[in-house]
Coordinates of C-alpha atoms in Angstrom, one line a residue:
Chain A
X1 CA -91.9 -120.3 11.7
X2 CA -94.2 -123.0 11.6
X3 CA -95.5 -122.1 15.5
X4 CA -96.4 -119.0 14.7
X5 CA -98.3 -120.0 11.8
X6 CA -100.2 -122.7 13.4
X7 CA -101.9 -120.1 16.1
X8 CA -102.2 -117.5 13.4
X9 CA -104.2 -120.0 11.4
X10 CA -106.5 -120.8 14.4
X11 CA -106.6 -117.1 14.9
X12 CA -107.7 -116.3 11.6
X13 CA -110.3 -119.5 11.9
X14 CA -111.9 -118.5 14.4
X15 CA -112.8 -114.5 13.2
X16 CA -113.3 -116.7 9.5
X17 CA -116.6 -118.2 10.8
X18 CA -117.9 -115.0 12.4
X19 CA -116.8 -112.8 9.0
X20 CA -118.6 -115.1 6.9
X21 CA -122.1 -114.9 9.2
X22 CA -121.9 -111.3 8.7
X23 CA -121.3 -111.6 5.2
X24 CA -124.3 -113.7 4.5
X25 CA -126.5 -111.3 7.1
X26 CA -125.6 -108.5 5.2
X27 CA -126.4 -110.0 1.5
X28 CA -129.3 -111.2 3.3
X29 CA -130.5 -107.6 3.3
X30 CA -130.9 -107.2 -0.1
X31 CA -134.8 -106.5 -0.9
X32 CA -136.6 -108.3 -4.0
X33 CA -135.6 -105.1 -5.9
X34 CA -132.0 -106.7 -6.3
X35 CA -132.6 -109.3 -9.5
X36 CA -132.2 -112.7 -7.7
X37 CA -129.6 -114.1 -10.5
X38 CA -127.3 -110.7 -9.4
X39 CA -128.1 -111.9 -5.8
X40 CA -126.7 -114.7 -6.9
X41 CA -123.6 -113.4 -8.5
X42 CA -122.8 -111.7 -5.4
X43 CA -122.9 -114.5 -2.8
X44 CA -121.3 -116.8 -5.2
X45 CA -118.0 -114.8 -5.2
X46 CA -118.2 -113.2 -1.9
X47 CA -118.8 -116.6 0.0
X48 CA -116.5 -119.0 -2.1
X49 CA -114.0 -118.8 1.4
X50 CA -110.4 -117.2 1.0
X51 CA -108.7 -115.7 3.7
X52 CA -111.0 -113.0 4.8
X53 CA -107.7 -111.4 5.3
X54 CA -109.0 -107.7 5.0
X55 CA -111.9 -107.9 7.5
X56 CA -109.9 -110.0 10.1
X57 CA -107.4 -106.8 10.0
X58 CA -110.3 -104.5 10.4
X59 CA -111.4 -106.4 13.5
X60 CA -108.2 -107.0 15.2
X61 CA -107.3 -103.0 14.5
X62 CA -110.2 -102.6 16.1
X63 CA -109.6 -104.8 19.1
X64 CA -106.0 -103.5 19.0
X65 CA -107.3 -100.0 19.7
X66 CA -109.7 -101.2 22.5
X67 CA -112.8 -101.2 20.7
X68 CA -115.3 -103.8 20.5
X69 CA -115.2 -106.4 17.4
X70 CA -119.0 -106.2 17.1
X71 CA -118.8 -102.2 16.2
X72 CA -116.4 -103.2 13.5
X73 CA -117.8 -106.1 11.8
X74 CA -120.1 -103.8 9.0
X75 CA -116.9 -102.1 7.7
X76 CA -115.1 -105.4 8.1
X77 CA -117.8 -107.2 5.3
X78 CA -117.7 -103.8 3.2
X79 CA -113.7 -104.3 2.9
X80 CA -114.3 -107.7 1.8
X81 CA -117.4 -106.8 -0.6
X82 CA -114.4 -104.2 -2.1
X83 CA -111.8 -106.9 -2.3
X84 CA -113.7 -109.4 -3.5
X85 CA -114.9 -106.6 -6.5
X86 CA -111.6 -106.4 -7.7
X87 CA -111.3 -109.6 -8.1
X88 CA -114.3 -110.6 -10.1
X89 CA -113.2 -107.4 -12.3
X90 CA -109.8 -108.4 -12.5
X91 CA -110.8 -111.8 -13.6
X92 CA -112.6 -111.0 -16.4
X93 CA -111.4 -111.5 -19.9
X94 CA -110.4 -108.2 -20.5
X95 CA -108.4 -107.8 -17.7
X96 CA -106.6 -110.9 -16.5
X97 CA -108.6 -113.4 -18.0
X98 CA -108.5 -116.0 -15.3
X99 CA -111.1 -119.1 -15.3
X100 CA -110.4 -120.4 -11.8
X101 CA -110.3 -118.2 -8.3
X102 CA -110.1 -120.1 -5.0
X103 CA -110.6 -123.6 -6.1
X104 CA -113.9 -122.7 -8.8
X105 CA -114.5 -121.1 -11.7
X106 CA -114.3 -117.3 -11.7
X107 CA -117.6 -115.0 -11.4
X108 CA -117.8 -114.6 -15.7
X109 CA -117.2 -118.3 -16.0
X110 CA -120.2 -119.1 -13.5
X111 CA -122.7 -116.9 -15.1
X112 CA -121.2 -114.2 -17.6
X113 CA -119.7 -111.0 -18.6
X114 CA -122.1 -109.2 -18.1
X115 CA -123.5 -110.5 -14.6
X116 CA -119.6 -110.4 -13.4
X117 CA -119.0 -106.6 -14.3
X118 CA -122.5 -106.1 -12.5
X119 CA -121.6 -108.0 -9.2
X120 CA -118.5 -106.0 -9.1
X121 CA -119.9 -102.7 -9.6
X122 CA -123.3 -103.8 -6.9
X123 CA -120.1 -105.2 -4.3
X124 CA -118.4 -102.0 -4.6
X125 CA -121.5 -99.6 -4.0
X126 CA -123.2 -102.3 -1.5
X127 CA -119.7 -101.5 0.9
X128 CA -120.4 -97.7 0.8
X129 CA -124.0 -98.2 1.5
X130 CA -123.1 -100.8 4.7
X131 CA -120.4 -98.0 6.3
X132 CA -122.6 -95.3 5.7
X133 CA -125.5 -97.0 7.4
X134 CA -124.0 -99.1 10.1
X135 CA -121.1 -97.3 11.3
X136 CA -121.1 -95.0 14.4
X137 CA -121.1 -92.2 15.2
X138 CA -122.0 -89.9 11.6
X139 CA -118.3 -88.5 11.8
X140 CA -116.5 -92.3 11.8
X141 CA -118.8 -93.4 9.4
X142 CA -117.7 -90.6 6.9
X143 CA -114.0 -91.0 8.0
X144 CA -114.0 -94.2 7.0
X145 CA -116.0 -93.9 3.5
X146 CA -113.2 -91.7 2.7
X147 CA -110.7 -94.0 3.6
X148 CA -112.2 -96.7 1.4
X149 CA -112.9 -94.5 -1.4
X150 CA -109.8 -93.0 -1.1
X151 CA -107.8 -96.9 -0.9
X152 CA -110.4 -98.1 -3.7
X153 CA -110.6 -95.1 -6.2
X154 CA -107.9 -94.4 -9.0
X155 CA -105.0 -93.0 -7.0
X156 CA -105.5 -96.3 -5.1
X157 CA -106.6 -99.6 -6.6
X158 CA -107.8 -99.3 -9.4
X159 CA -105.3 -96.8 -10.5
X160 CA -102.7 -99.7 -9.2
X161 CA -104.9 -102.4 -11.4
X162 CA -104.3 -100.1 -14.3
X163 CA -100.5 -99.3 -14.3
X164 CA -100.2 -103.3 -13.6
X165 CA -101.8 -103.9 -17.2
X166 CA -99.6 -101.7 -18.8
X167 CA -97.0 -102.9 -16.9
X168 CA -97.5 -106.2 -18.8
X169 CA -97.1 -104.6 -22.1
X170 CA -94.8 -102.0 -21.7
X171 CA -92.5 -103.6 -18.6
X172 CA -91.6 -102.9 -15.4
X173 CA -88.3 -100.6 -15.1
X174 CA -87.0 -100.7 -11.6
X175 CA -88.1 -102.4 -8.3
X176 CA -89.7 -98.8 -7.4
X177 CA -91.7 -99.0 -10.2
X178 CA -92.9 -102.4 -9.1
X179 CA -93.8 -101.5 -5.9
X180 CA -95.8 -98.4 -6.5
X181 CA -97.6 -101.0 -8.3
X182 CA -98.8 -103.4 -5.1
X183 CA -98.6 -100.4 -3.3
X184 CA -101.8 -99.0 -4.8
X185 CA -102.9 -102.2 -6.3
X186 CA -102.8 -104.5 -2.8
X187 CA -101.5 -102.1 -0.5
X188 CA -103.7 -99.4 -0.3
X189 CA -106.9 -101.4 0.5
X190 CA -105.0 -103.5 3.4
X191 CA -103.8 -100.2 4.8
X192 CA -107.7 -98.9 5.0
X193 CA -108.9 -102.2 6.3
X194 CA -106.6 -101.3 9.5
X195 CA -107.5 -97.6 9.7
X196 CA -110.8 -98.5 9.5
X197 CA -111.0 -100.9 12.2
X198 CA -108.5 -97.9 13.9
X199 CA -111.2 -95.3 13.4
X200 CA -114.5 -97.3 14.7
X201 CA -112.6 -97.9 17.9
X202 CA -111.9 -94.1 18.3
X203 CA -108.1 -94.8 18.0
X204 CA -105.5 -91.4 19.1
X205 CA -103.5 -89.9 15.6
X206 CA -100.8 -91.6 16.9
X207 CA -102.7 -95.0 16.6
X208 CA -103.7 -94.5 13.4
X209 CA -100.2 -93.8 12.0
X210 CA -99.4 -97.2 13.9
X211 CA -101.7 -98.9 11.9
X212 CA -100.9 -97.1 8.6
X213 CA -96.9 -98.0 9.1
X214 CA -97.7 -101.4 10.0
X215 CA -100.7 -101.9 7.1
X216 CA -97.9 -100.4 4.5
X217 CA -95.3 -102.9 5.3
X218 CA -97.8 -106.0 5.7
X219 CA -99.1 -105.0 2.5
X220 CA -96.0 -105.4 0.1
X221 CA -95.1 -108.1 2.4
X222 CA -98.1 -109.7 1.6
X223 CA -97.8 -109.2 -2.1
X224 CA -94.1 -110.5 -1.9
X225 CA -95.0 -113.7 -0.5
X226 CA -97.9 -114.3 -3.4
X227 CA -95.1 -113.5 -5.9
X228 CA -93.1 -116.1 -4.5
X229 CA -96.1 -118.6 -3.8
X230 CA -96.3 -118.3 -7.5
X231 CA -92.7 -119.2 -8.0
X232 CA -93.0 -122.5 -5.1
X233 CA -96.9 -123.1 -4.9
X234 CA -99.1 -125.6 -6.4
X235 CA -101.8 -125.4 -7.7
X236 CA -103.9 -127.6 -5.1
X237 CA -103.3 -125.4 -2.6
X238 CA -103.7 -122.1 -4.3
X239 CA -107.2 -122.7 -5.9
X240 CA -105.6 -121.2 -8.6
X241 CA -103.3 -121.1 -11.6
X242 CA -99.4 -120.6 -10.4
X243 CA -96.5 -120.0 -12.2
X244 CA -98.5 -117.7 -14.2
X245 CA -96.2 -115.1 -13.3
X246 CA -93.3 -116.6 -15.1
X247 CA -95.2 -117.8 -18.4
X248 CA -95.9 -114.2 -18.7
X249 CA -92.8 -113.1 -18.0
X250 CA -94.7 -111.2 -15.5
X251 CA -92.3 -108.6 -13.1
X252 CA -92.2 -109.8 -9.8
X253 CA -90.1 -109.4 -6.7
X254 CA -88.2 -113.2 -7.0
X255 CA -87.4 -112.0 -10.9
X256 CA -86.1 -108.4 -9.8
X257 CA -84.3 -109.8 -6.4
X258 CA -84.1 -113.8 -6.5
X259 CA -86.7 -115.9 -4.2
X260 CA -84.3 -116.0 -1.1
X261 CA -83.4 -111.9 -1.1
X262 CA -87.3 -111.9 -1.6
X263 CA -88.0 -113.6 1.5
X264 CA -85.5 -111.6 3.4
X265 CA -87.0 -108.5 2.3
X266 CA -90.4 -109.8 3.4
X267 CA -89.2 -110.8 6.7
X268 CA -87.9 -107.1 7.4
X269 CA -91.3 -105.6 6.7
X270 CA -92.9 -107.9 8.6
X271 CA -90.4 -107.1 11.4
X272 CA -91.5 -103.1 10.6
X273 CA -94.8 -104.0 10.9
X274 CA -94.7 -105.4 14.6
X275 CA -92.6 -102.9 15.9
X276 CA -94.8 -100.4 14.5
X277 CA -97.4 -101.9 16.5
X278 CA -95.5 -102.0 19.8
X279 CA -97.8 -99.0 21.2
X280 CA -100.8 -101.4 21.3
X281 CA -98.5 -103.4 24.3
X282 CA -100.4 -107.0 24.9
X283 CA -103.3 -106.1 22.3
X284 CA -100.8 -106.1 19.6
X285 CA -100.4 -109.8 19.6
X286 CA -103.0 -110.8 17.3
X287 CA -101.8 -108.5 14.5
X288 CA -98.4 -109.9 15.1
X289 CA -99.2 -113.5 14.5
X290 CA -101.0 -112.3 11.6
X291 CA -98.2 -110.2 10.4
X292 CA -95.8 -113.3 10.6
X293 CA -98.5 -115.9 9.3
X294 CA -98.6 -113.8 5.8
X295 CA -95.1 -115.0 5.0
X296 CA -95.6 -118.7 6.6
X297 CA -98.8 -119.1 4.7
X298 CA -98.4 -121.9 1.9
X299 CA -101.6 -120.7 0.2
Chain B
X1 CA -144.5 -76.7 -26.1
X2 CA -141.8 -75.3 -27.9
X3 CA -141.2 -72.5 -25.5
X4 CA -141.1 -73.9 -22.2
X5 CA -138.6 -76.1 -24.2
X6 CA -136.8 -73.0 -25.5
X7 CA -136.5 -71.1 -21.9
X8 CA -135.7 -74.3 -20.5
X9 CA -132.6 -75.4 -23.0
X10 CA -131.1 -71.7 -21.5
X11 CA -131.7 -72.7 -18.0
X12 CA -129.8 -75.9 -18.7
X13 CA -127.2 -74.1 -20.4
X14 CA -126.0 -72.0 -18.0
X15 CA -125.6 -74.3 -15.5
X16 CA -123.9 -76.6 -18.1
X17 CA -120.6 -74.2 -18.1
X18 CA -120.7 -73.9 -14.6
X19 CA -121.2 -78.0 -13.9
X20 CA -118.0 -78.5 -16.3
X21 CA -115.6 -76.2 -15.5
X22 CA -116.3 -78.3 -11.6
X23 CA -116.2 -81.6 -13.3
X24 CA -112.9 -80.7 -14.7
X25 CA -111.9 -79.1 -11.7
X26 CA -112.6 -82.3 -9.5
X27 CA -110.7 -84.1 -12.6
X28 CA -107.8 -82.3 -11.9
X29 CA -107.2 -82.7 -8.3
X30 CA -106.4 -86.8 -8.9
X31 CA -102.7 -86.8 -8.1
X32 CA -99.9 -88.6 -10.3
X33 CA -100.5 -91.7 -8.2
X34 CA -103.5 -92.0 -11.1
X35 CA -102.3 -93.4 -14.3
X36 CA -102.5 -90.6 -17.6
X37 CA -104.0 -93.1 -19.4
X38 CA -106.6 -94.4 -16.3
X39 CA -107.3 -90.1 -16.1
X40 CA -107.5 -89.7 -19.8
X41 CA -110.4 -92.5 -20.0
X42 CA -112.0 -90.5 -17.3
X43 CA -112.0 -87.3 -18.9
X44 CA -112.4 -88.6 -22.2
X45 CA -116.4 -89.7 -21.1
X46 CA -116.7 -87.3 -18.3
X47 CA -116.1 -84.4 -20.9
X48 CA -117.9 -86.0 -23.8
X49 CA -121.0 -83.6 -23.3
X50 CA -124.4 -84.6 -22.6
X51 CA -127.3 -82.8 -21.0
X52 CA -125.8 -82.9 -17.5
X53 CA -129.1 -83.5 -16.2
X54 CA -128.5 -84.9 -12.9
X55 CA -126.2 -82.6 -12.0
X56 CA -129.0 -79.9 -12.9
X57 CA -131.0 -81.3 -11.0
X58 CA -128.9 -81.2 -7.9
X59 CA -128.3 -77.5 -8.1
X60 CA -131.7 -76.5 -9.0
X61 CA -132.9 -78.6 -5.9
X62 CA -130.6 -76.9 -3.8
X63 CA -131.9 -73.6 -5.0
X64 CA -135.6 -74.9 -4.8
X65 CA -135.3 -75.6 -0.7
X66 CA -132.8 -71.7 -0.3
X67 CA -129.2 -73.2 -0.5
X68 CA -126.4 -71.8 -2.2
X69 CA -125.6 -73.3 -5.5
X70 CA -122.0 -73.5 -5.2
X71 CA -122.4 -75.8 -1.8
X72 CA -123.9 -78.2 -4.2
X73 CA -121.2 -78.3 -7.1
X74 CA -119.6 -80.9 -5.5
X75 CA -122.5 -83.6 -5.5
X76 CA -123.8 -82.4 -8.8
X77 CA -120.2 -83.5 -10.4
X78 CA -120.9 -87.0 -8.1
X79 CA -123.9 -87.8 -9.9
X80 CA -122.5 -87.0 -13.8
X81 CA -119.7 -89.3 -12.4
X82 CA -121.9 -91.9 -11.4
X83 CA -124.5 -91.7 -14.5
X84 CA -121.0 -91.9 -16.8
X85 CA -119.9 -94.4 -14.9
X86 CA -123.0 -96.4 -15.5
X87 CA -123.0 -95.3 -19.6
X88 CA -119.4 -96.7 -19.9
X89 CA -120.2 -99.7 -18.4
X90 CA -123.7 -100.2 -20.2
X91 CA -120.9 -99.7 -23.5
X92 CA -119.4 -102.7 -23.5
X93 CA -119.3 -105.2 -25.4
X94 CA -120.7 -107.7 -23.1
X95 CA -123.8 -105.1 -22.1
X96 CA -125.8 -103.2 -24.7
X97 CA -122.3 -103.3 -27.2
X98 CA -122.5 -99.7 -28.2
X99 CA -119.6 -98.1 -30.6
X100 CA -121.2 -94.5 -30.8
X101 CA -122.1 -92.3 -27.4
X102 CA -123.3 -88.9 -27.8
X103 CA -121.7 -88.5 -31.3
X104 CA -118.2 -90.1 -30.6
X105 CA -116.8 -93.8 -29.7
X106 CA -117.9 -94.9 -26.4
X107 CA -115.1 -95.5 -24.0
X108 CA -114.0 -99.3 -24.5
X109 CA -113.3 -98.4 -28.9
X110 CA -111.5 -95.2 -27.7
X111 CA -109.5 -96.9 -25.6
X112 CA -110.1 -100.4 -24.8
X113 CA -112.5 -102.7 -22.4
X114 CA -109.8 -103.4 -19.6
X115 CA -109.3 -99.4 -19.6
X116 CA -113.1 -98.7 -20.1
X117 CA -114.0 -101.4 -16.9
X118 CA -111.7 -99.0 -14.9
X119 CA -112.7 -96.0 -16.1
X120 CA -116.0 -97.0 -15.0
X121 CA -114.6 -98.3 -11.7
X122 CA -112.8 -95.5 -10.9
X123 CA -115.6 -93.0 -11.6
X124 CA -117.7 -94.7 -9.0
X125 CA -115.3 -94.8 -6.7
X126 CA -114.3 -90.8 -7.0
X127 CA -118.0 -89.8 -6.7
X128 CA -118.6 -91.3 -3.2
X129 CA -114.9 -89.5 -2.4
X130 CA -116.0 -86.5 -4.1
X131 CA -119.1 -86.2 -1.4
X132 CA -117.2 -87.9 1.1
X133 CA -115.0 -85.0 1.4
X134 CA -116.7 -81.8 0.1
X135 CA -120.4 -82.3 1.4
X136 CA -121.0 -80.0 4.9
X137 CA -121.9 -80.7 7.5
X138 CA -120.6 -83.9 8.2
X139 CA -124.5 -85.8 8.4
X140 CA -125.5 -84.3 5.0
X141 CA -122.4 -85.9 3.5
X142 CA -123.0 -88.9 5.6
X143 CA -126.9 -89.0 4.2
X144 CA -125.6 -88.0 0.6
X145 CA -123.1 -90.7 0.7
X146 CA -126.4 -93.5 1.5
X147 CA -128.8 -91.8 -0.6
X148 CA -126.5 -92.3 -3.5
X149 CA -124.8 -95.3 -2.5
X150 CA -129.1 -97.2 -1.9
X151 CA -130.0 -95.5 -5.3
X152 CA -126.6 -96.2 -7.6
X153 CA -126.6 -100.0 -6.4
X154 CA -128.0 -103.0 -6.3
X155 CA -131.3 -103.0 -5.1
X156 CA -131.2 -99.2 -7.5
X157 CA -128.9 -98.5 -11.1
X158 CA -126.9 -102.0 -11.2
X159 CA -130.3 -104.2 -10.0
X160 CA -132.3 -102.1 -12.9
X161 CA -129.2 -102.6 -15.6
X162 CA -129.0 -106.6 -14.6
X163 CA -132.9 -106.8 -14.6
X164 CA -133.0 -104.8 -18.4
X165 CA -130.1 -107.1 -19.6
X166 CA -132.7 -110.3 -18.6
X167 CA -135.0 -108.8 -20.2
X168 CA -133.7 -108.8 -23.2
X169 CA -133.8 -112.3 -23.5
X170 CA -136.9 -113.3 -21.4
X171 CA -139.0 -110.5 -22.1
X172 CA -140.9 -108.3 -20.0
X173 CA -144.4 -109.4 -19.5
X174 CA -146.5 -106.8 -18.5
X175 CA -146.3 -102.4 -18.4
X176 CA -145.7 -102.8 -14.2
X177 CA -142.5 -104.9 -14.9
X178 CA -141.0 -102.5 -17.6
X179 CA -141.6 -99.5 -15.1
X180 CA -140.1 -101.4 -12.6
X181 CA -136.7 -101.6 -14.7
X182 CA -136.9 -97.9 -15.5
X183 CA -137.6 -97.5 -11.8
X184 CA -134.5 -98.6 -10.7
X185 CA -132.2 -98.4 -13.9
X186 CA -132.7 -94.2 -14.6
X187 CA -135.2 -93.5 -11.7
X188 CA -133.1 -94.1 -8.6
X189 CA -130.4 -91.8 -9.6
X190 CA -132.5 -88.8 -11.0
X191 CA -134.4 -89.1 -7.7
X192 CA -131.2 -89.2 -5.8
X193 CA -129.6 -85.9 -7.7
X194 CA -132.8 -84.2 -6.2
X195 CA -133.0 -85.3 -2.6
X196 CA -128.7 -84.9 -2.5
X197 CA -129.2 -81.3 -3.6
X198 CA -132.2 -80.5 -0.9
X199 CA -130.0 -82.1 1.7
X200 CA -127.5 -79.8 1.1
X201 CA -129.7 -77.0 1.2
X202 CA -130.8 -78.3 5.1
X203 CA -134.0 -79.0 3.3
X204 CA -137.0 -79.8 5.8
X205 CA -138.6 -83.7 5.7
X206 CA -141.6 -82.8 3.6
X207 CA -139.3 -80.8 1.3
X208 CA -137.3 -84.0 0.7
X209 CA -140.5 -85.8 -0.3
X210 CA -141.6 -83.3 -2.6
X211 CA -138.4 -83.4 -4.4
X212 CA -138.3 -87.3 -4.0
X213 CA -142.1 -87.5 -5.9
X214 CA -141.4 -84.9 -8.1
X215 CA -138.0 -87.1 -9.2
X216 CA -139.8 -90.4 -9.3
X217 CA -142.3 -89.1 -11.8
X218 CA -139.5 -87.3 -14.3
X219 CA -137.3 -89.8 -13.8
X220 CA -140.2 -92.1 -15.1
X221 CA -141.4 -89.3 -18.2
X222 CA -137.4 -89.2 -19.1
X223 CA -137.6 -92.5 -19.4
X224 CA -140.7 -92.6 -21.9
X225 CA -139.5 -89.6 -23.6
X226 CA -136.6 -91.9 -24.8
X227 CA -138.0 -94.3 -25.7
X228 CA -140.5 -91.9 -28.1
X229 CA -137.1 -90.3 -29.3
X230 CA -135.6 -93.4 -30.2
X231 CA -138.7 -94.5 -32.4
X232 CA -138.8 -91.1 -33.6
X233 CA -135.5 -89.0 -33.5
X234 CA -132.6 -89.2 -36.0
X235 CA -128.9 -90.2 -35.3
X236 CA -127.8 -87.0 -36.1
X237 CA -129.3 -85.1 -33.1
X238 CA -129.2 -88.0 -30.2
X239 CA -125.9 -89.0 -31.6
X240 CA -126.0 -92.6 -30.9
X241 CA -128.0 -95.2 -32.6
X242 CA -132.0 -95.1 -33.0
X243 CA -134.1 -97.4 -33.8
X244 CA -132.3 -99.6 -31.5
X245 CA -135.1 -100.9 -30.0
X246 CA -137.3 -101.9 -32.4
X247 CA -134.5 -103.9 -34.5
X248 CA -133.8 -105.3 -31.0
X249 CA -137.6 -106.3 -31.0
X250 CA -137.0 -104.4 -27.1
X251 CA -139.9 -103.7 -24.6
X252 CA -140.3 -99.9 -24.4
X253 CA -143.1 -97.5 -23.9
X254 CA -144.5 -97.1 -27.6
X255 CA -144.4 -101.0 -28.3
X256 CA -146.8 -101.8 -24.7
X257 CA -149.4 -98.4 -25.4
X258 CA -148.5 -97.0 -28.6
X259 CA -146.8 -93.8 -29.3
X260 CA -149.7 -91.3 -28.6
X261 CA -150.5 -92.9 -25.2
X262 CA -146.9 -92.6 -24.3
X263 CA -146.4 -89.4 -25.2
X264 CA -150.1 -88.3 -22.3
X265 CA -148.5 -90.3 -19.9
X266 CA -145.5 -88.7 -20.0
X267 CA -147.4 -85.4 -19.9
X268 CA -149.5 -86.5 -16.9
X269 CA -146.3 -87.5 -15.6
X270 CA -144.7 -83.8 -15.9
X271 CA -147.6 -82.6 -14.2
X272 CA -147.7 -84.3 -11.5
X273 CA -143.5 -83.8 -11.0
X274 CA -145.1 -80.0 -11.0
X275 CA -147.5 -80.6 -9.1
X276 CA -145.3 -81.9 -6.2
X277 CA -143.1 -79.2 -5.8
X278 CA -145.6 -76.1 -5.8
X279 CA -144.0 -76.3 -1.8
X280 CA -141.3 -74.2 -3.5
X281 CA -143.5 -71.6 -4.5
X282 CA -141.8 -69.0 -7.1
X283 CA -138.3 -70.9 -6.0
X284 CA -139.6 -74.0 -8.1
X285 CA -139.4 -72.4 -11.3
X286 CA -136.8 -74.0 -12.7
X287 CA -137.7 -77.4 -12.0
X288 CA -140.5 -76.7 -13.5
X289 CA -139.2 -75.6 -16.6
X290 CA -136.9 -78.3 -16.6
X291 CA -139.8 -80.9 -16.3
X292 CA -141.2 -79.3 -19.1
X293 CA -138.5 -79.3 -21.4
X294 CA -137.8 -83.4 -20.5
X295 CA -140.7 -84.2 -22.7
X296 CA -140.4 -81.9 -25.4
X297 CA -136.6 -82.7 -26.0
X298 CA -135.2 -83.8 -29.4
X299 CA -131.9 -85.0 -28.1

């Protein structure tokens, strides 16, 4: 669906630019108590682009749920402060041990260990400070620190990071198994990104739900299409290493279900997704177009 | 003084049982969506002992400004999760490379670093959805969540740890510099644990600056008093290595003003912590005593 990706792309563009001045405002904060090299650490990962995937969802759930994008933004930087965490802890060489993320080298790489593990853990505490201060009113604000802790902590995330290393040891015994793994790993954090953006809006239970059913099902689809990048990217436009999956004999969907029942299976959730999000009427349409650019994407 | 020390090692006690029967209370309410061996990391620092200081400290604020204890608990099990967080990542072997925490391995050589990393992670994480969810009213949890969140990272704990860790290397080059580690590295969070438990007592704005002085100055004599330990304890009773600094040729208290300077400022220190919170009239006791026994510790 090449249309479809084309506007997504410009969709995503466009709320790029304005996620990545509100990144840079809100490192700006920081006060000369924050060591400048950590400072450093920080922006270097957090600003080295991707696809600000997570805080574009927090905006448009927003919009999606009539509020304004503005109200949203904070919580949209913290969810990207969270993701981009993980990945400078995931990077590291006791974890994944990758030396290149988006095109350059990995946080470790740039400076070191140390520094990395630190940027993480300052990312991750800057995004609870951000909610808690800019969010409105008091009761949204602690809504959606819950969510976040909730997506990030170990029955989330993390706890996803950690049965995905074992997984590489011990193996991966069923498809379910695999995707409890994303679920908590990948899924988790997307699903709060929309809830989030749900919850500054003042979004109706029924809203909410929406935007968990949908966030589920973009989620794995999201981590589908990665698995099968890996299997038909290159490296150029990855930024990263591909085919990693298969030199490690890593569990994937294309190894458990072949690439093309992969891409059908990818194509139903995204199909979930949008009808989940059918109560939103014409303010739906930008979380469709995202929905269908995950699995058009070619990087 | 040996007995203010004596009373003061009950007070602690006491509250000792009580804050770890609710830090393995909070352990167990992580569902199986958290890995055994992410949980058994967890539990394996969280339950390693310690003087549960901070978590004192929350619950004797709370009683200081008239609040139930037991409306406390769950921010007093936030900050030991937060301080062990910060101990496990300190461990590694990229950090301060530590085999031996209070008398057994340190996280990373029980289990391993990818597992420790997490751990570490994780606990984080759980503390801000420990408060998130427990703390009432809704704007005390709210204030808890930033007071902890400003304190634990980067401008507070992870700005102090990056700033020791240059340090090490560079050098510190004058007393106001080394305080200004301590400050943020051990300071931030002891002064948090206070001003979290007066919050949650509905504690009045001059109450929460008492408690915030009286935290800056013991979180600044616990400080000193460890570094005096370390040139003077013995491995059996701090059960981790001493002498650490001085074989590391590191900046500490004793090496800028020598060790019977260090030991009055710490004492002038104590007193004022006292002095601040005589506010509290007979309710300040235990603070008091606690102050007290900080310096006159041998663990």
């Amino acid at each position: 669906m090449p249309q479809a990706s084309q506007s997504n792309m410009t969709g995503l563009s466009s709320l790029r630019e304005e996620i990545e001045g509100a990144l840079e405002t809100s490192l700006g904060r920081l006060s000369s108590e924050t060591p400048q090299r950590l400072q450093d650490a920080m922006a270097y990962s957090l600003m080295a682009g991707g696809k600000r995937l997570r805080p574009a969802l927090v905006l448009m759930a927003c919009e999606a749920c009539g509020g304004q994008r503005a109200d949203a933004l904070s919580a949209a930087c913290a969810m990207e402060m969270v993701h981009t965490y993980s990945l400078i802890h995931d990077d590291l060489p006791a974890m994944d041990d990758d030396d290149l993320r988006r095109g350059v080298p990995t946080c470790h790489k740039k400076f070191d260990e140390a520094t990395a593990i630190l940027a993480g853990d300052a990312l991750l505490t800057l995004a609870f400070e951000i909610i808690a201060s800019d969010v409105q009113p008091t009761s949204v604000a602690l809504d959606c620190c819950l969510d976040l802790a909730r997506a990030a902590g170990p029955e989330g995330m993390v706890g996803g990071q950690m049965a995905d290393l074992q997984a590489e040891t011990a193996g991966v015994n069923s498809l379910e198994q695999l995707e409890a793994i994303h679920r908590r790993k990948t899924g988790r954090l997307i699903r709060a990104s929309l809830t989030l953006g749900g919850r500054i809006a003042g979004a109706s239970p029924a809203e909410i739900t929406a935007l968990s059913v949908y966030g589920n099902a973009v989620g794995l689809a999201f981590q589908i299409a990665d698995d099968l990048l890996d299997v038909e990217g290159s490296v150029d436009k990855m930024g990263k290493a591909v085919q990693k999956d298969a030199s490690h004999q890593k569990s994937t969907y294309p190894s458990w279900m072949g690439v093309e029942a992969s891409r059908q299976r990818a194509e139903q959730l995204v199909d979930d997704a949008c009808r989940a999000i059918a109560i939103f009427e014409e303010r739906r349409l930008p979380l469709e177009e995202l929905a269908r650019f995950i699995i058009a994407r070619d990087h």
